[in-house]
Amino acid sequence: MTRETVPDSIAIIGCGHVGSTSAYALMLRGVARDLVLLDANHAVAEAEAMDLQHAVPMGRPVRIRAGDYGDAARAGIVIIAAGVGGKPGESRLELLERNIDVVRECMTALSAEGFMGIVLMATNPVDALAQVAYEQSGFPASRVIGSGTVLDSARLRAMLGEDLGVEARSIHAYVIGEHGDSEIIAWSSASVAGVPLLQYARDGQLADPGAVLQRVRQAAPDIIRSKGFTSFAIASCVTRICEAIIRDEHTILPVSTLLTGQYGISGVYLSLPCVVGRGGVERVIDIPLDAAEHAGLHESAGVLQRALQSVRHSSTEIRPQQKMT
């Protein structure tokens, strides 16, 4: 069964902190005309939808409602925010075994309903679970996207903006690889007004690059330690990705996608700058990397491959790797 897709409709599966805050951000930005909320506890989805609908008169016109997988299958984008969040001191990859079955169930249900849109994974570990969603669904990899290092790159730019005294949107810099402890900063391609960033930074303006990377990696654990979860920044990133898809922007975002030979890496989801539009990931961009960055990207890919291998033996549901179409 194939359902007709409504391009400017978005469904969110999981109404926890990330899901509900993403719905709020999408409503405020007027990205979609129709928002459908799903949760294992339908009463929670109904309550969140009601609360959000009451905010619509202060925002943009959008219909917000609770629904089911039949409703979600008509959406142009389905955001998966279901599953458990990280605990203080817990790595994102440690969440894999706890969230993998949730993602498989979501993809099975969507596939059964004939979903033909784009899946945007926001549940951690986002790279591994985006790959699980791709492999479970049978969809082309271009249509299964992880929020990846869009958030990490935003954190990096915010920190660099403070250090350099430059508005963050004027800084072009990417965090690539895993959305997690093995991610790296692509300093070789970072710039301000076309000037290489490390050249632009005056003496004393910028900390050691390794210290900057550690601040980026440590941001989420620090927030979780104090407030128990992250929500606002990831919701903003999810909204930005949805904008790029619905408006067919062909913008460049460091989302998580299946690599098919870039930098000698194949068969694993991780983040590199990608052209994102109506069809999802339209192209992966090879950016300049020095030898250390190239090695770091390979190390990050290895971390993700080993994490997936550790859970694959427990299930025969995951199909063999397929090429991006």
PDB file of N, CA and C in Angstrom, residues 39-127:
ATOM      1  N   ASP A  39       3.045   9.204  19.719  1.00  0.00           N
ATOM      2  CA  ASP A  39       3.783   8.771  20.900  1.00  0.00           C
ATOM      3  C   ASP A  39       3.221   7.437  21.348  1.00  0.00           C
ATOM      4  N   ALA A  40       4.054   6.634  22.006  1.00  0.00           N
ATOM      5  CA  ALA A  40       3.584   5.363  22.541  1.00  0.00           C
ATOM      6  C   ALA A  40       2.424   5.586  23.493  1.00  0.00           C
ATOM      7  N   ASN A  41       2.441   6.718  24.186  1.00  0.00           N
ATOM      8  CA  ASN A  41       1.322   7.132  25.042  1.00  0.00           C
ATOM      9  C   ASN A  41       0.512   8.153  24.251  1.00  0.00           C
ATOM     10  N   HIS A  42      -0.573   7.701  23.638  1.00  0.00           N
ATOM     11  CA  HIS A  42      -1.338   8.587  22.751  1.00  0.00           C
ATOM     12  C   HIS A  42      -1.882   9.805  23.492  1.00  0.00           C
ATOM     13  N   ALA A  43      -2.181   9.648  24.776  1.00  0.00           N
ATOM     14  CA  ALA A  43      -2.693  10.779  25.548  1.00  0.00           C
ATOM     15  C   ALA A  43      -1.656  11.899  25.634  1.00  0.00           C
ATOM     16  N   VAL A  44      -0.379  11.518  25.706  1.00  0.00           N
ATOM     17  CA  VAL A  44       0.683  12.529  25.733  1.00  0.00           C
ATOM     18  C   VAL A  44       0.725  13.270  24.404  1.00  0.00           C
ATOM     19  N   ALA A  45       0.633  12.542  23.286  1.00  0.00           N
ATOM     20  CA  ALA A  45       0.619  13.185  21.980  1.00  0.00           C
ATOM     21  C   ALA A  45      -0.565  14.131  21.847  1.00  0.00           C
ATOM     22  N   GLU A  46      -1.728  13.720  22.339  1.00  0.00           N
ATOM     23  CA  GLU A  46      -2.909  14.577  22.276  1.00  0.00           C
ATOM     24  C   GLU A  46      -2.721  15.841  23.106  1.00  0.00           C
ATOM     25  N   ALA A  47      -2.137  15.690  24.289  1.00  0.00           N
ATOM     26  CA  ALA A  47      -1.936  16.849  25.170  1.00  0.00           C
ATOM     27  C   ALA A  47      -0.916  17.818  24.571  1.00  0.00           C
ATOM     28  N   GLU A  48       0.171  17.284  24.020  1.00  0.00           N
ATOM     29  CA  GLU A  48       1.169  18.149  23.390  1.00  0.00           C
ATOM     30  C   GLU A  48       0.565  18.874  22.186  1.00  0.00           C
ATOM     31  N   ALA A  49      -0.216  18.158  21.384  1.00  0.00           N
ATOM     32  CA  ALA A  49      -0.844  18.772  20.218  1.00  0.00           C
ATOM     33  C   ALA A  49      -1.801  19.888  20.637  1.00  0.00           C
ATOM     34  N   MET A  50      -2.566  19.659  21.688  1.00  0.00           N
ATOM     35  CA  MET A  50      -3.493  20.679  22.163  1.00  0.00           C
ATOM     36  C   MET A  50      -2.752  21.913  22.657  1.00  0.00           C
ATOM     37  N   ASP A  51      -1.701  21.699  23.450  1.00  0.00           N
ATOM     38  CA  ASP A  51      -0.915  22.805  23.983  1.00  0.00           C
ATOM     39  C   ASP A  51      -0.284  23.615  22.853  1.00  0.00           C
ATOM     40  N   LEU A  52       0.274  22.916  21.865  1.00  0.00           N
ATOM     41  CA  LEU A  52       0.893  23.593  20.727  1.00  0.00           C
ATOM     42  C   LEU A  52      -0.138  24.331  19.882  1.00  0.00           C
ATOM     43  N   GLN A  53      -1.303  23.717  19.683  1.00  0.00           N
ATOM     44  CA  GLN A  53      -2.337  24.370  18.884  1.00  0.00           C
ATOM     45  C   GLN A  53      -2.782  25.679  19.527  1.00  0.00           C
ATOM     46  N   HIS A  54      -2.748  25.722  20.850  1.00  0.00           N
ATOM     47  CA  HIS A  54      -3.126  26.947  21.548  1.00  0.00           C
ATOM     48  C   HIS A  54      -2.084  28.052  21.369  1.00  0.00           C
ATOM     49  N   ALA A  55      -0.872  27.686  20.930  1.00  0.00           N
ATOM     50  CA  ALA A  55       0.167  28.678  20.674  1.00  0.00           C
ATOM     51  C   ALA A  55       0.133  29.192  19.237  1.00  0.00           C
ATOM     52  N   VAL A  56      -0.610  28.525  18.366  1.00  0.00           N
ATOM     53  CA  VAL A  56      -0.633  28.895  16.951  1.00  0.00           C
ATOM     54  C   VAL A  56      -1.055  30.346  16.721  1.00  0.00           C
ATOM     55  N   PRO A  57      -2.054  30.885  17.461  1.00  0.00           N
ATOM     56  CA  PRO A  57      -2.421  32.287  17.228  1.00  0.00           C
ATOM     57  C   PRO A  57      -1.266  33.269  17.458  1.00  0.00           C
ATOM     58  N   MET A  58      -0.243  32.851  18.206  1.00  0.00           N
ATOM     59  CA  MET A  58       0.921  33.695  18.444  1.00  0.00           C
ATOM     60  C   MET A  58       2.065  33.380  17.479  1.00  0.00           C
ATOM     61  N   GLY A  59       1.859  32.380  16.635  1.00  0.00           N
ATOM     62  CA  GLY A  59       2.921  31.966  15.722  1.00  0.00           C
ATOM     63  C   GLY A  59       2.479  32.027  14.285  1.00  0.00           C
ATOM     64  N   ARG A  60       2.600  30.900  13.576  1.00  0.00           N
ATOM     65  CA  ARG A  60       2.233  30.811  12.157  1.00  0.00           C
ATOM     66  C   ARG A  60       1.081  29.831  11.999  1.00  0.00           C
ATOM     67  N   PRO A  61       0.244  30.025  10.994  1.00  0.00           N
ATOM     68  CA  PRO A  61      -0.884  29.110  10.808  1.00  0.00           C
ATOM     69  C   PRO A  61      -0.422  27.695  10.481  1.00  0.00           C
ATOM     70  N   VAL A  62      -0.772  26.776  11.313  1.00  0.00           N
ATOM     71  CA  VAL A  62      -0.427  25.369  11.112  1.00  0.00           C
ATOM     72  C   VAL A  62      -1.431  24.521  11.871  1.00  0.00           C
ATOM     73  N   ARG A  63      -1.793  23.411  11.300  1.00  0.00           N
ATOM     74  CA  ARG A  63      -2.676  22.458  11.958  1.00  0.00           C
ATOM     75  C   ARG A  63      -1.813  21.473  12.727  1.00  0.00           C
ATOM     76  N   ILE A  64      -2.066  21.320  14.015  1.00  0.00           N
ATOM     77  CA  ILE A  64      -1.290  20.406  14.851  1.00  0.00           C
ATOM     78  C   ILE A  64      -2.246  19.420  15.503  1.00  0.00           C
ATOM     79  N   ARG A  65      -1.955  18.146  15.365  1.00  0.00           N
ATOM     80  CA  ARG A  65      -2.859  17.123  15.886  1.00  0.00           C
ATOM     81  C   ARG A  65      -2.101  15.858  16.227  1.00  0.00           C
ATOM     82  N   ALA A  66      -2.690  15.052  17.090  1.00  0.00           N
ATOM     83  CA  ALA A  66      -2.165  13.716  17.361  1.00  0.00           C
ATOM     84  C   ALA A  66      -2.668  12.784  16.269  1.00  0.00           C
ATOM     85  N   GLY A  67      -1.890  11.770  15.956  1.00  0.00           N
ATOM     86  CA  GLY A  67      -2.293  10.854  14.900  1.00  0.00           C
ATOM     87  C   GLY A  67      -1.694   9.479  15.068  1.00  0.00           C
ATOM     88  N   ASP A  68      -1.763   8.696  13.998  1.00  0.00           N
ATOM     89  CA  ASP A  68      -1.230   7.335  14.015  1.00  0.00           C
ATOM     90  C   ASP A  68      -0.285   7.159  12.816  1.00  0.00           C
ATOM     91  N   TYR A  69       0.167   5.933  12.606  1.00  0.00           N
ATOM     92  CA  TYR A  69       1.123   5.701  11.524  1.00  0.00           C
ATOM     93  C   TYR A  69       0.498   5.905  10.145  1.00  0.00           C
ATOM     94  N   GLY A  70      -0.798   5.718  10.034  1.00  0.00           N
ATOM     95  CA  GLY A  70      -1.455   6.017   8.775  1.00  0.00           C
ATOM     96  C   GLY A  70      -1.340   7.496   8.441  1.00  0.00           C
ATOM     97  N   ASP A  71      -1.508   8.346   9.455  1.00  0.00           N
ATOM     98  CA  ASP A  71      -1.342   9.788   9.257  1.00  0.00           C
ATOM     99  C   ASP A  71       0.113  10.124   8.942  1.00  0.00           C
ATOM    100  N   ALA A  72       1.033   9.504   9.682  1.00  0.00           N
ATOM    101  CA  ALA A  72       2.456   9.782   9.473  1.00  0.00           C
ATOM    102  C   ALA A  72       2.895   9.400   8.070  1.00  0.00           C
ATOM    103  N   ALA A  73       2.311   8.335   7.515  1.00  0.00           N
ATOM    104  CA  ALA A  73       2.716   7.850   6.198  1.00  0.00           C
ATOM    105  C   ALA A  73       2.378   8.837   5.088  1.00  0.00           C
ATOM    106  N   ARG A  74       1.495   9.782   5.348  1.00  0.00           N
ATOM    107  CA  ARG A  74       1.151  10.797   4.342  1.00  0.00           C
ATOM    108  C   ARG A  74       2.098  11.992   4.393  1.00  0.00           C
ATOM    109  N   ALA A  75       2.917  12.078   5.437  1.00  0.00           N
ATOM    110  CA  ALA A  75       3.788  13.240   5.627  1.00  0.00           C
ATOM    111  C   ALA A  75       4.951  13.231   4.640  1.00  0.00           C
ATOM    112  N   GLY A  76       5.424  14.428   4.307  1.00  0.00           N
ATOM    113  CA  GLY A  76       6.610  14.532   3.475  1.00  0.00           C
ATOM    114  C   GLY A  76       7.868  14.188   4.240  1.00  0.00           C
ATOM    115  N   ILE A  77       7.850  14.462   5.552  1.00  0.00           N
ATOM    116  CA  ILE A  77       8.984  14.166   6.433  1.00  0.00           C
ATOM    117  C   ILE A  77       8.466  13.516   7.700  1.00  0.00           C
ATOM    118  N   VAL A  78       9.109  12.465   8.131  1.00  0.00           N
ATOM    119  CA  VAL A  78       8.855  11.885   9.457  1.00  0.00           C
ATOM    120  C   VAL A  78      10.111  12.046  10.291  1.00  0.00           C
ATOM    121  N   ILE A  79       9.979  12.741  11.402  1.00  0.00           N
ATOM    122  CA  ILE A  79      11.080  12.919  12.348  1.00  0.00           C
ATOM    123  C   ILE A  79      10.956  11.841  13.413  1.00  0.00           C
ATOM    124  N   ILE A  80      12.003  11.057  13.592  1.00  0.00           N
ATOM    125  CA  ILE A  80      11.979  10.041  14.653  1.00  0.00           C
ATOM    126  C   ILE A  80      12.735  10.584  15.858  1.00  0.00           C
ATOM    127  N   ALA A  81      11.986  10.845  16.912  1.00  0.00           N
ATOM    128  CA  ALA A  81      12.550  11.339  18.172  1.00  0.00           C
ATOM    129  C   ALA A  81      12.179  10.405  19.317  1.00  0.00           C
ATOM    130  N   ALA A  82      11.771   9.186  18.971  1.00  0.00           N
ATOM    131  CA  ALA A  82      11.352   8.212  19.980  1.00  0.00           C
ATOM    132  C   ALA A  82      12.562   7.530  20.599  1.00  0.00           C
ATOM    133  N   GLY A  83      12.372   6.978  21.782  1.00  0.00           N
ATOM    134  CA  GLY A  83      13.450   6.273  22.467  1.00  0.00           C
ATOM    135  C   GLY A  83      13.842   6.966  23.747  1.00  0.00           C
ATOM    136  N   VAL A  84      14.840   6.418  24.404  1.00  0.00           N
ATOM    137  CA  VAL A  84      15.286   6.986  25.676  1.00  0.00           C
ATOM    138  C   VAL A  84      16.451   7.929  25.436  1.00  0.00           C
ATOM    139  N   GLY A  85      16.569   8.928  26.269  1.00  0.00           N
ATOM    140  CA  GLY A  85      17.676   9.873  26.185  1.00  0.00           C
ATOM    141  C   GLY A  85      18.863   9.404  27.007  1.00  0.00           C
ATOM    142  N   GLY A  86      19.969  10.108  26.845  1.00  0.00           N
ATOM    143  CA  GLY A  86      21.179   9.744  27.576  1.00  0.00           C
ATOM    144  C   GLY A  86      21.124  10.138  29.033  1.00  0.00           C
ATOM    145  N   LYS A  87      21.816   9.362  29.845  1.00  0.00           N
ATOM    146  CA  LYS A  87      21.949   9.667  31.268  1.00  0.00           C
ATOM    147  C   LYS A  87      23.294  10.337  31.510  1.00  0.00           C
ATOM    148  N   PRO A  88      23.424  11.083  32.598  1.00  0.00           N
ATOM    149  CA  PRO A  88      24.725  11.698  32.900  1.00  0.00           C
ATOM    150  C   PRO A  88      25.839  10.660  32.902  1.00  0.00           C
ATOM    151  N   GLY A  89      26.911  10.939  32.174  1.00  0.00           N
ATOM    152  CA  GLY A  89      28.053  10.036  32.113  1.00  0.00           C
ATOM    153  C   GLY A  89      27.934   8.934  31.085  1.00  0.00           C
ATOM    154  N   GLU A  90      26.809   8.868  30.379  1.00  0.00           N
ATOM    155  CA  GLU A  90      26.586   7.811  29.393  1.00  0.00           C
ATOM    156  C   GLU A  90      26.872   8.342  27.994  1.00  0.00           C
ATOM    157  N   SER A  91      27.600   7.556  27.187  1.00  0.00           N
ATOM    158  CA  SER A  91      27.876   7.984  25.814  1.00  0.00           C
ATOM    159  C   SER A  91      26.657   7.719  24.943  1.00  0.00           C
ATOM    160  N   ARG A  92      26.626   8.397  23.787  1.00  0.00           N
ATOM    161  CA  ARG A  92      25.513   8.190  22.864  1.00  0.00           C
ATOM    162  C   ARG A  92      25.476   6.750  22.366  1.00  0.00           C
ATOM    163  N   LEU A  93      26.649   6.166  22.125  1.00  0.00           N
ATOM    164  CA  LEU A  93      26.672   4.801  21.599  1.00  0.00           C
ATOM    165  C   LEU A  93      26.144   3.782  22.599  1.00  0.00           C
ATOM    166  N   GLU A  94      26.214   4.105  23.881  1.00  0.00           N
ATOM    167  CA  GLU A  94      25.659   3.211  24.888  1.00  0.00           C
ATOM    168  C   GLU A  94      24.140   3.124  24.803  1.00  0.00           C
ATOM    169  N   LEU A  95      23.526   4.068  24.114  1.00  0.00           N
ATOM    170  CA  LEU A  95      22.068   4.060  23.943  1.00  0.00           C
ATOM    171  C   LEU A  95      21.622   3.118  22.834  1.00  0.00           C
ATOM    172  N   LEU A  96      22.552   2.644  22.030  1.00  0.00           N
ATOM    173  CA  LEU A  96      22.185   1.903  20.832  1.00  0.00           C
ATOM    174  C   LEU A  96      21.313   0.688  21.134  1.00  0.00           C
ATOM    175  N   GLU A  97      21.737  -0.147  22.065  1.00  0.00           N
ATOM    176  CA  GLU A  97      20.971  -1.356  22.356  1.00  0.00           C
ATOM    177  C   GLU A  97      19.595  -1.035  22.907  1.00  0.00           C
ATOM    178  N   ARG A  98      19.468   0.101  23.606  1.00  0.00           N
ATOM    179  CA  ARG A  98      18.174   0.452  24.198  1.00  0.00           C
ATOM    180  C   ARG A  98      17.209   1.063  23.182  1.00  0.00           C
ATOM    181  N   ASN A  99      17.742   1.660  22.125  1.00  0.00           N
ATOM    182  CA  ASN A  99      16.870   2.357  21.182  1.00  0.00           C
ATOM    183  C   ASN A  99      16.718   1.670  19.828  1.00  0.00           C
ATOM    184  N   ILE A 100      17.521   0.658  19.570  1.00  0.00           N
ATOM    185  CA  ILE A 100      17.493   0.041  18.249  1.00  0.00           C
ATOM    186  C   ILE A 100      16.144  -0.602  17.938  1.00  0.00           C
ATOM    187  N   ASP A 101      15.540  -1.279  18.918  1.00  0.00           N
ATOM    188  CA  ASP A 101      14.256  -1.932  18.664  1.00  0.00           C
ATOM    189  C   ASP A 101      13.143  -0.922  18.430  1.00  0.00           C
ATOM    190  N   VAL A 102      13.225   0.225  19.119  1.00  0.00           N
ATOM    191  CA  VAL A 102      12.229   1.284  18.925  1.00  0.00           C
ATOM    192  C   VAL A 102      12.269   1.771  17.479  1.00  0.00           C
ATOM    193  N   VAL A 103      13.466   1.988  16.965  1.00  0.00           N
ATOM    194  CA  VAL A 103      13.611   2.477  15.596  1.00  0.00           C
ATOM    195  C   VAL A 103      13.146   1.428  14.595  1.00  0.00           C
ATOM    196  N   ARG A 104      13.480   0.178  14.830  1.00  0.00           N
ATOM    197  CA  ARG A 104      13.026  -0.877  13.935  1.00  0.00           C
ATOM    198  C   ARG A 104      11.506  -0.939  13.885  1.00  0.00           C
ATOM    199  N   GLU A 105      10.867  -0.799  15.042  1.00  0.00           N
ATOM    200  CA  GLU A 105       9.405  -0.830  15.080  1.00  0.00           C
ATOM    201  C   GLU A 105       8.810   0.347  14.320  1.00  0.00           C
ATOM    202  N   CYS A 106       9.405   1.517  14.479  1.00  0.00           N
ATOM    203  CA  CYS A 106       8.920   2.705  13.768  1.00  0.00           C
ATOM    204  C   CYS A 106       9.014   2.500  12.257  1.00  0.00           C
ATOM    205  N   MET A 107      10.146   2.003  11.790  1.00  0.00           N
ATOM    206  CA  MET A 107      10.349   1.837  10.356  1.00  0.00           C
ATOM    207  C   MET A 107       9.464   0.735   9.788  1.00  0.00           C
ATOM    208  N   THR A 108       9.260  -0.320  10.535  1.00  0.00           N
ATOM    209  CA  THR A 108       8.372  -1.392  10.085  1.00  0.00           C
ATOM    210  C   THR A 108       6.954  -0.871   9.908  1.00  0.00           C
ATOM    211  N   ALA A 109       6.504  -0.081  10.883  1.00  0.00           N
ATOM    212  CA  ALA A 109       5.153   0.471  10.823  1.00  0.00           C
ATOM    213  C   ALA A 109       5.005   1.457   9.668  1.00  0.00           C
ATOM    214  N   LEU A 110       5.989   2.318   9.469  1.00  0.00           N
ATOM    215  CA  LEU A 110       5.922   3.284   8.370  1.00  0.00           C
ATOM    216  C   LEU A 110       5.924   2.571   7.016  1.00  0.00           C
ATOM    217  N   SER A 111       6.790   1.578   6.879  1.00  0.00           N
ATOM    218  CA  SER A 111       6.864   0.838   5.620  1.00  0.00           C
ATOM    219  C   SER A 111       5.543   0.124   5.323  1.00  0.00           C
ATOM    220  N   ALA A 112       4.940  -0.442   6.349  1.00  0.00           N
ATOM    221  CA  ALA A 112       3.673  -1.146   6.176  1.00  0.00           C
ATOM    222  C   ALA A 112       2.562  -0.218   5.718  1.00  0.00           C
ATOM    223  N   GLU A 113       2.661   1.044   6.093  1.00  0.00           N
ATOM    224  CA  GLU A 113       1.648   2.039   5.714  1.00  0.00           C
ATOM    225  C   GLU A 113       1.960   2.709   4.375  1.00  0.00           C
ATOM    226  N   GLY A 114       3.043   2.317   3.720  1.00  0.00           N
ATOM    227  CA  GLY A 114       3.349   2.837   2.408  1.00  0.00           C
ATOM    228  C   GLY A 114       3.988   4.215   2.395  1.00  0.00           C
ATOM    229  N   PHE A 115       4.724   4.537   3.427  1.00  0.00           N
ATOM    230  CA  PHE A 115       5.367   5.852   3.517  1.00  0.00           C
ATOM    231  C   PHE A 115       6.360   6.048   2.380  1.00  0.00           C
ATOM    232  N   MET A 116       6.299   7.221   1.730  1.00  0.00           N
ATOM    233  CA  MET A 116       7.174   7.502   0.591  1.00  0.00           C
ATOM    234  C   MET A 116       7.971   8.794   0.776  1.00  0.00           C
ATOM    235  N   GLY A 117       7.980   9.328   1.977  1.00  0.00           N
ATOM    236  CA  GLY A 117       8.672  10.588   2.234  1.00  0.00           C
ATOM    237  C   GLY A 117      10.090  10.382   2.725  1.00  0.00           C
ATOM    238  N   ILE A 118      10.540  11.341   3.507  1.00  0.00           N
ATOM    239  CA  ILE A 118      11.918  11.344   4.012  1.00  0.00           C
ATOM    240  C   ILE A 118      11.908  11.134   5.521  1.00  0.00           C
ATOM    241  N   VAL A 119      12.802  10.281   5.984  1.00  0.00           N
ATOM    242  CA  VAL A 119      12.967  10.019   7.414  1.00  0.00           C
ATOM    243  C   VAL A 119      14.115  10.864   7.931  1.00  0.00           C
ATOM    244  N   LEU A 120      13.866  11.593   9.004  1.00  0.00           N
ATOM    245  CA  LEU A 120      14.910  12.379   9.661  1.00  0.00           C
ATOM    246  C   LEU A 120      15.099  11.832  11.069  1.00  0.00           C
ATOM    247  N   MET A 121      16.236  11.186  11.302  1.00  0.00           N
ATOM    248  CA  MET A 121      16.517  10.567  12.595  1.00  0.00           C
ATOM    249  C   MET A 121      17.087  11.592  13.556  1.00  0.00           C
ATOM    250  N   ALA A 122      16.461  11.706  14.750  1.00  0.00           N
ATOM    251  CA  ALA A 122      16.973  12.591  15.788  1.00  0.00           C
ATOM    252  C   ALA A 122      17.295  11.839  17.066  1.00  0.00           C
ATOM    253  N   THR A 123      16.954  10.557  17.123  1.00  0.00           N
ATOM    254  CA  THR A 123      17.215   9.741  18.306  1.00  0.00           C
ATOM    255  C   THR A 123      18.675   9.306  18.324  1.00  0.00           C
ATOM    256  N   ASN A 124      19.301   9.365  19.478  1.00  0.00           N
ATOM    257  CA  ASN A 124      20.702   8.950  19.615  1.00  0.00           C
ATOM    258  C   ASN A 124      20.845   7.467  19.918  1.00  0.00           C
ATOM    259  N   PRO A 125      21.950   6.851  19.450  1.00  0.00           N
ATOM    260  CA  PRO A 125      23.024   7.432  18.663  1.00  0.00           C
ATOM    261  C   PRO A 125      22.588   7.637  17.216  1.00  0.00           C
ATOM    262  N   VAL A 126      22.531   8.873  16.792  1.00  0.00           N
ATOM    263  CA  VAL A 126      21.812   9.229  15.571  1.00  0.00           C
ATOM    264  C   VAL A 126      22.403   8.593  14.322  1.00  0.00           C
ATOM    265  N   ASP A 127      23.718   8.477  14.222  1.00  0.00           N
ATOM    266  CA  ASP A 127      24.323   7.899  13.017  1.00  0.00           C
ATOM    267  C   ASP A 127      23.975   6.415  12.891  1.00  0.00           C
TER     268      ASP A 127
END
